[in-house]
Coordinates of C-alpha atoms and ligand atoms in Angstrom, one line a residue:
X1 CA -157.7 65.5 -34.7
X2 CA -156.3 62.0 -34.5
X3 CA -153.0 63.2 -33.2
X4 CA -154.7 64.9 -30.3
X5 CA -156.2 61.6 -29.2
X6 CA -153.2 60.5 -27.2
X7 CA -154.2 60.4 -23.5
X8 CA -151.4 62.6 -22.3
X9 CA -151.0 66.1 -21.1
X10 CA -150.4 68.8 -23.6
X11 CA -148.5 71.4 -21.7
X12 CA -148.6 75.0 -22.7
X13 CA -147.1 77.9 -21.0
X14 CA -148.7 81.4 -20.4
X15 CA -146.5 84.3 -19.3
X16 CA -148.5 87.1 -17.8
X17 CA -147.5 90.7 -18.2
X18 CA -145.6 92.4 -15.4
X19 CA -148.1 94.0 -13.0
X20 CA -148.1 97.7 -12.2
X21 CA -146.5 97.0 -8.8
X22 CA -143.7 94.9 -10.4
X23 CA -143.0 97.6 -13.0
X24 CA -143.0 100.4 -10.4
X25 CA -140.5 98.7 -8.2
X26 CA -138.3 98.0 -11.2
X27 CA -138.5 94.2 -11.5
X28 CA -136.6 92.8 -14.4
X29 CA -138.3 90.7 -17.0
X30 CA -136.5 87.4 -17.0
X31 CA -138.9 85.3 -19.2
X32 CA -139.1 85.6 -23.0
X33 CA -141.0 83.6 -25.5
X34 CA -138.8 82.7 -28.5
X35 CA -141.6 81.5 -30.7
X36 CA -142.4 77.9 -31.8
X37 CA -143.1 76.8 -28.2
X38 CA -139.8 77.8 -26.8
X39 CA -139.5 79.9 -23.7
X40 CA -136.2 81.3 -22.4
X41 CA -135.4 82.2 -18.8
X42 CA -132.3 84.4 -18.3
X43 CA -131.1 85.9 -15.1
X44 CA -127.8 86.4 -13.4
X45 CA -127.0 82.7 -12.7
X46 CA -129.7 81.0 -14.8
X47 CA -130.0 80.6 -18.5
X48 CA -132.4 77.9 -19.7
X49 CA -134.7 77.2 -22.6
X50 CA -137.7 75.0 -22.4
X51 CA -139.9 73.6 -25.2
X52 CA -143.7 73.1 -25.0
X53 CA -146.7 72.6 -27.3
X54 CA -147.3 76.3 -27.2
X55 CA -146.1 79.4 -25.3
X56 CA -148.3 82.5 -24.9
X57 CA -146.5 85.7 -23.9
X58 CA -147.7 88.8 -22.2
X59 CA -149.3 90.1 -25.3
X60 CA -151.4 87.1 -26.0
X61 CA -155.2 87.7 -25.8
X62 CA -157.6 85.4 -24.0
X63 CA -158.9 84.4 -27.4
X64 CA -155.4 83.5 -28.7
X65 CA -155.0 81.2 -25.7
X66 CA -158.3 79.6 -26.3
X67 CA -157.6 79.0 -30.0
X68 CA -153.9 78.2 -29.7
X69 CA -153.8 75.9 -26.7
X70 CA -156.1 73.3 -28.3
X71 CA -158.9 74.1 -25.9
X72 CA -161.5 74.2 -28.7
X73 CA -160.5 70.7 -29.8
X74 CA -160.7 69.6 -26.2
X75 CA -164.3 70.8 -26.1
X76 CA -165.1 68.9 -29.3
X77 CA -163.5 65.7 -27.9
X78 CA -165.6 66.0 -24.8
X79 CA -168.7 66.3 -26.9
X80 CA -167.5 63.1 -28.7
X81 CA -167.6 61.3 -25.4
X82 CA -164.0 61.6 -24.0
X83 CA -163.0 62.6 -20.5
X84 CA -161.2 65.9 -21.0
X85 CA -159.4 68.0 -18.4
X86 CA -157.6 71.3 -18.4
X87 CA -155.4 72.3 -15.5
X88 CA -154.1 75.7 -14.7
X89 CA -150.9 75.3 -12.7
X90 CA -148.4 77.8 -11.2
X91 CA -147.6 79.9 -8.2
X92 CA -150.2 82.3 -6.6
X93 CA -150.6 85.4 -8.7
X94 CA -149.3 83.8 -11.9
X95 CA -152.6 84.1 -13.8
X96 CA -154.3 80.7 -13.3
X97 CA -157.7 82.1 -12.4
X98 CA -157.3 84.9 -15.0
X99 CA -156.6 82.3 -17.7
X100 CA -159.6 80.1 -16.7
X101 CA -162.2 82.7 -15.9
X102 CA -160.8 86.1 -16.8
X103 CA -160.9 89.0 -14.4
X104 CA -164.5 88.1 -13.5
X105 CA -163.5 86.6 -10.1
X106 CA -161.8 89.8 -9.0
X107 CA -164.8 92.0 -9.3
X108 CA -168.3 90.6 -8.7
X109 CA -170.0 93.9 -9.4
X110 CA -168.7 94.7 -12.9
X111 CA -169.1 92.2 -15.6
X112 CA -165.9 91.5 -17.5
X113 CA -165.6 92.7 -21.1
X114 CA -166.2 89.9 -23.6
X115 CA -162.6 90.1 -24.8
X116 CA -161.3 89.2 -21.3
X117 CA -163.5 86.1 -20.8
X118 CA -161.4 83.1 -19.9
X119 CA -161.1 79.5 -21.2
X120 CA -164.2 78.5 -19.2
X121 CA -166.7 81.0 -20.7
X122 CA -165.3 80.5 -24.2
X123 CA -165.7 76.7 -23.8
X124 CA -169.3 77.1 -22.5
X125 CA -170.1 79.2 -25.6
X126 CA -168.6 76.7 -27.8
X127 CA -170.5 73.8 -26.2
X128 CA -173.8 75.7 -26.3
X129 CA -173.3 76.6 -30.0
X130 CA -172.6 72.9 -30.8
X131 CA -175.7 71.9 -28.8
X132 CA -177.8 74.4 -30.6
X133 CA -176.5 73.3 -34.0
X134 CA -177.1 69.7 -33.2
X135 CA -180.8 70.4 -32.5
X136 CA -180.1 70.4 -28.7
X137 CA -179.6 66.7 -28.4
X138 CA -176.8 67.4 -25.9
X139 CA -177.8 67.4 -22.2
X140 CA -175.4 69.6 -20.2
X141 CA -174.9 69.6 -16.5
X142 CA -172.3 70.9 -14.1
X143 CA -170.8 70.0 -10.8
X144 CA -168.3 72.2 -8.9
X145 CA -166.0 71.0 -6.1
X146 CA -163.3 72.3 -4.0
X147 CA -160.5 70.3 -2.3
X148 CA -159.2 72.0 0.7
X149 CA -157.0 70.3 3.3
X150 CA -157.8 66.9 1.6
X151 CA -161.5 67.5 2.2
X152 CA -164.0 67.7 -0.6
X153 CA -166.6 70.4 -0.6
X154 CA -169.5 71.0 -2.9
X155 CA -169.4 74.6 -4.1
X156 CA -172.9 74.5 -5.6
X157 CA -174.7 73.3 -2.4
X158 CA -176.1 76.1 -0.4
X159 CA -175.7 76.2 3.4
X160 CA -172.7 75.6 5.6
X161 CA -169.8 73.7 4.0
X162 CA -169.6 70.1 4.8
X163 CA -167.1 67.5 3.6
X164 CA -168.4 64.9 1.1
X165 CA -167.0 61.4 1.0
X166 CA -165.1 60.1 -2.0
X167 CA -166.1 56.6 -3.0
X168 CA -165.1 54.0 -5.5
X169 CA -167.2 51.6 -7.4
X170 CA -166.5 49.1 -10.2
X171 CA -168.8 50.8 -12.6
X172 CA -168.2 54.5 -11.8
X173 CA -164.6 54.5 -10.6
X174 CA -164.0 57.2 -8.0
X175 CA -167.0 59.5 -7.4
X176 CA -168.1 62.0 -4.8
X177 CA -171.2 60.9 -2.9
X178 CA -174.1 63.3 -2.8
X179 CA -172.5 65.8 -5.1
X180 CA -174.9 68.2 -6.8
X181 CA -175.1 68.1 -10.5
X182 CA -177.0 71.0 -12.0
X183 CA -178.4 71.0 -15.6
X184 CA -178.0 74.1 -17.6
X185 CA -179.1 75.2 -21.1
X186 CA -177.8 78.8 -21.3
X187 CA -174.6 80.7 -20.9
X188 CA -176.2 82.9 -18.2
X189 CA -177.1 79.8 -16.2
X190 CA -173.7 78.2 -16.2
X191 CA -171.9 81.5 -15.6
X192 CA -174.1 82.1 -12.6
X193 CA -173.2 78.6 -11.3
X194 CA -169.6 79.5 -11.8
X195 CA -170.1 82.7 -9.8
X196 CA -172.0 80.9 -7.1
X197 CA -169.0 78.6 -6.7
X198 CA -166.6 81.6 -6.6
X199 CA -168.7 83.2 -3.9
X200 CA -169.0 79.9 -1.9
X201 CA -165.2 79.3 -2.0
X202 CA -164.5 82.7 -0.3
X203 CA -164.9 82.6 3.4
X204 CA -167.7 84.8 4.8
X205 CA -166.6 88.4 4.6
X206 CA -166.3 90.3 7.9
X207 CA -168.3 93.4 8.8
X208 CA -168.3 96.6 6.9
X209 CA -165.3 96.1 4.8
X210 CA -167.3 93.5 2.9
X211 CA -166.3 94.0 -0.7
X212 CA -162.6 94.7 -0.3
X213 CA -161.9 91.9 2.1
X214 CA -164.0 89.4 0.2
X215 CA -161.9 89.9 -3.0
X216 CA -158.7 89.6 -0.9
X217 CA -159.9 86.7 1.2
X218 CA -161.0 84.9 -2.0
X219 CA -157.5 85.1 -3.4
X220 CA -156.0 84.0 -0.1
X221 CA -158.3 81.1 0.2
X222 CA -158.3 80.0 -3.4
X223 CA -154.6 79.8 -3.5
X224 CA -154.8 77.0 -0.9
X225 CA -157.5 75.0 -2.5
X226 CA -158.1 73.1 -5.8
X227 CA -161.3 74.0 -7.6
X228 CA -162.8 71.5 -10.1
X229 CA -165.6 72.5 -12.3
X230 CA -166.9 69.5 -14.3
X231 CA -169.3 69.7 -17.3
X232 CA -171.1 66.5 -18.0
X233 CA -172.1 66.2 -21.7
X234 CA -174.6 63.5 -22.6
X235 CA -175.6 63.0 -26.2
X236 CA -179.3 62.2 -25.9
X237 CA -179.8 58.9 -27.8
X238 CA -182.1 59.3 -30.8
X239 CA -185.2 57.1 -30.8
X240 CA -184.2 54.3 -33.1
X241 CA -186.4 53.7 -36.1
X242 CA -189.0 51.0 -35.5
X243 CA -187.2 48.4 -37.6
X244 CA -184.1 49.0 -35.4
X245 CA -184.8 46.3 -32.8
X246 CA -181.6 46.5 -30.7
X247 CA -181.7 49.9 -29.0
X248 CA -178.3 49.1 -27.4
X249 CA -176.8 49.4 -30.8
X250 CA -177.6 53.1 -30.7
X251 CA -175.7 54.1 -27.6
X252 CA -175.7 57.5 -26.0
X253 CA -172.3 59.1 -25.5
X254 CA -171.2 60.7 -22.3
X255 CA -168.2 62.9 -22.1
X256 CA -166.8 65.3 -19.4
X257 CA -164.9 68.5 -19.6
X258 CA -163.2 69.4 -16.3
X259 CA -161.6 72.7 -15.5
X260 CA -159.1 72.6 -12.6
X261 CA -157.8 75.7 -10.9
X262 CA -155.0 74.2 -8.8
X263 CA -153.7 75.6 -5.5
X264 CA -150.7 77.9 -5.7
X265 CA -147.6 75.7 -6.4
X266 CA -145.3 77.8 -4.3
X267 CA -146.1 75.4 -1.5
X268 CA -144.6 72.4 -3.3
X269 CA -141.3 71.6 -1.7
X270 CA -139.7 68.3 -2.3
X271 CA -137.6 68.5 0.8
X272 CA -139.8 69.4 3.7
X273 CA -138.4 72.7 4.8
X274 CA -138.5 72.8 8.5
X275 CA -140.5 75.5 10.3
X276 CA -144.1 76.1 9.6
X277 CA -145.4 72.9 8.1
X278 CA -149.0 73.5 8.5
X279 CA -151.7 71.0 7.6
X280 CA -152.6 73.2 4.7
X281 CA -149.1 73.3 3.2
X282 CA -148.9 69.5 3.7
X283 CA -152.0 68.7 1.9
X284 CA -151.2 71.0 -1.0
X285 CA -147.7 69.5 -1.3
X286 CA -149.2 66.0 -1.1
X287 CA -151.7 66.5 -3.9
X288 CA -149.5 68.5 -6.3
X289 CA -146.6 66.0 -5.7
X290 CA -149.0 63.1 -6.2
X291 CA -150.3 64.7 -9.4
X292 CA -146.7 65.2 -10.7
X293 CA -145.8 61.6 -9.7
X294 CA -148.8 60.1 -11.6
X295 CA -148.0 62.2 -14.6
X296 CA -144.3 61.1 -14.7
X297 CA -145.3 57.4 -14.2
X298 CA -147.8 57.8 -17.1
X299 CA -144.9 59.1 -19.1
X300 CA -143.4 55.6 -19.2
X301 CA -144.2 53.4 -22.2
X302 CA -147.3 51.4 -21.6
X303 CA -145.4 48.1 -21.3
X304 CA -143.0 49.4 -18.6
X305 CA -145.7 51.2 -16.6
X306 CA -146.0 50.3 -13.0
X307 CA -149.0 50.8 -10.8
X308 CA -150.1 54.5 -11.0
X309 CA -150.7 55.7 -7.4
X310 CA -154.0 57.6 -8.0
X311 CA -154.9 56.8 -4.4
X312 CA -152.2 59.1 -3.0
X313 CA -154.4 62.1 -2.9
X314 CA -158.0 63.2 -3.4
X315 CA -157.0 65.3 -6.4
X316 CA -155.5 62.3 -8.2
X317 CA -158.4 60.0 -7.3
X318 CA -160.8 62.5 -8.8
X319 CA -158.7 63.0 -11.9
X320 CA -157.9 59.3 -12.3
X321 CA -160.1 58.8 -15.3
X322 CA -158.9 61.9 -17.1
X323 CA -155.2 61.2 -16.5
X324 CA -155.2 57.6 -17.5
X325 CA -157.6 55.6 -19.6
X326 CA -159.4 57.5 -22.3
X327 CA -158.7 60.9 -20.8
X328 CA -157.2 63.8 -22.7
X329 CA -155.4 66.5 -20.7
X330 CA -154.3 70.0 -21.4
X331 CA -152.1 71.7 -18.9
X332 CA -151.6 75.4 -18.8
X333 CA -148.5 76.4 -16.7
X334 CA -148.8 80.0 -15.7
X335 CA -145.8 82.0 -14.9
X336 CA -144.8 85.6 -14.0
X337 CA -142.0 87.2 -16.0
X338 CA -140.6 89.0 -12.9
X339 CA -137.1 88.4 -11.7
X340 CA -138.5 88.1 -8.2
X341 CA -140.5 85.0 -9.1
X342 CA -137.5 83.3 -10.8
X343 CA -137.2 80.2 -8.6
X344 CA -141.0 79.5 -8.7
X345 CA -141.0 80.1 -12.4
X346 CA -138.2 77.6 -13.0
X347 CA -139.9 75.1 -10.8
X348 CA -143.2 75.5 -12.7
X349 CA -141.4 75.1 -16.0
X350 CA -139.7 71.9 -14.7
X351 CA -143.0 70.5 -13.6
X352 CA -144.6 71.2 -16.9
X353 CA -141.6 69.8 -18.9
X354 CA -142.1 66.6 -17.0
X355 CA -145.6 66.5 -18.3
X356 CA -144.3 67.2 -21.7
X357 CA -142.2 64.1 -21.8
X358 CA -145.5 62.3 -21.6
X359 CA -146.6 63.6 -25.0
X360 CA -143.4 62.6 -26.7
X361 CA -143.5 59.0 -25.6
X362 CA -147.0 57.8 -26.5
Ligands
LIG1 P1 -153.6 83.1 -9.7 O1 -155.0 82.6 -9.9 O2 -152.6 82.3 -10.3 O3 -153.3 83.3 -8.2 P2 -154.6 85.5 -10.9 O4 -155.3 84.9 -12.1 O5 -155.5 85.9 -9.8 O6 -153.5 84.6 -10.4 O7 -153.7 86.7 -11.4 C1 -153.1 87.6 -10.6 C2 -153.2 89.1 -11.1 O8 -152.6 89.2 -12.4 C3 -154.7 89.5 -11.3 O9 -154.8 90.8 -10.9 C4 -154.9 89.3 -12.7 O10 -155.9 90.1 -13.2 C5 -153.6 89.7 -13.3 N1 -153.3 88.9 -14.6 C6 -153.0 87.6 -14.6 N2 -152.8 87.2 -15.9 C7 -153.0 88.3 -16.7 C8 -152.9 88.5 -18.1 N3 -152.6 87.5 -19.0 N4 -153.1 89.8 -18.5 C9 -153.4 90.8 -17.7 N5 -153.5 90.6 -16.3 C10 -153.3 89.4 -15.8
LIG2 MG1 -156.4 82.0 -8.5

């Protein structure tokens, strides 16, 4: 476990299968996993191999991703008091939400089969098992936020959406004021919080086409917003024995486990392409570029590090503690194997490799 303690992103790649539509229209498969963390992209004018901590190909099960990505260790480190974060990154439709939640978000009516549950539900199960085996001295609570157009919205608060202020204090660092933090003790409770967030993040469905449009609208909306689910894990301090006078010598630990479903990366363009530069695209660009920038500055050796510009976006401010300091980050770059997605796939792999350099220069 010691080798996993370095506070840098551990990038892994997941290649989803070709969808029915892609197969039907005859898209070529241009991405192949070579084993040992190597992924190969080959198309007419491109031929490149990238190396990562792990690569999961189209045949990889949800369980294989949970076990092979280091997610289980991340959960254990969070219980030990670390700030742990997992990001899902990639273009819209590349499998970010599927990896984090499974197909659950797509159909609210039918519960997903247990084999298809994503990293989130598997982590919750792992946390609750640990909590039970420790005689429930872990107090678990969750908060769920969305960043849309550089505005922070609480996905757990009922009623009309309102933007919450992001503040900074010496003791707490960056924090969201008036954010709801809901305690939970069972899998059902946390999964229903998750669903509540998913429902809240989709705009109100219109008229009679309710179900169909809501699934569609959810995908449209969620590809433009970042969703952050944070689990706060507090080890309840044991009552010290009576001879133990200094209670402070028996501290309680507090760790966090944050799941970040990032906005679709296809809107990241280094050179601002002229034309429709909407507010939306601008804020997605800004936060994903700021995240990439912080990650590449963190890649420099400690002595040579300049100021890390966490303040450049709300996303990086909220993630400041996990990215720097005692944070441990796992990044899952999601890609499509289709020839039609080639340029976005290459850009995702480049972004993730930049994060990889962080791991090799501790
Ligand atoms: P994103 O959140 O990146 O926009 P989704 O997770 O919604 O993408 O995935 C897009 C589609 O591909 C969904 O229909 C999803 O069920 C399917 N999909 C994604 N990854 C996989 C996978 N590993 N296995 C099977 N289907 C997948
Ligand atoms: Mg999604």
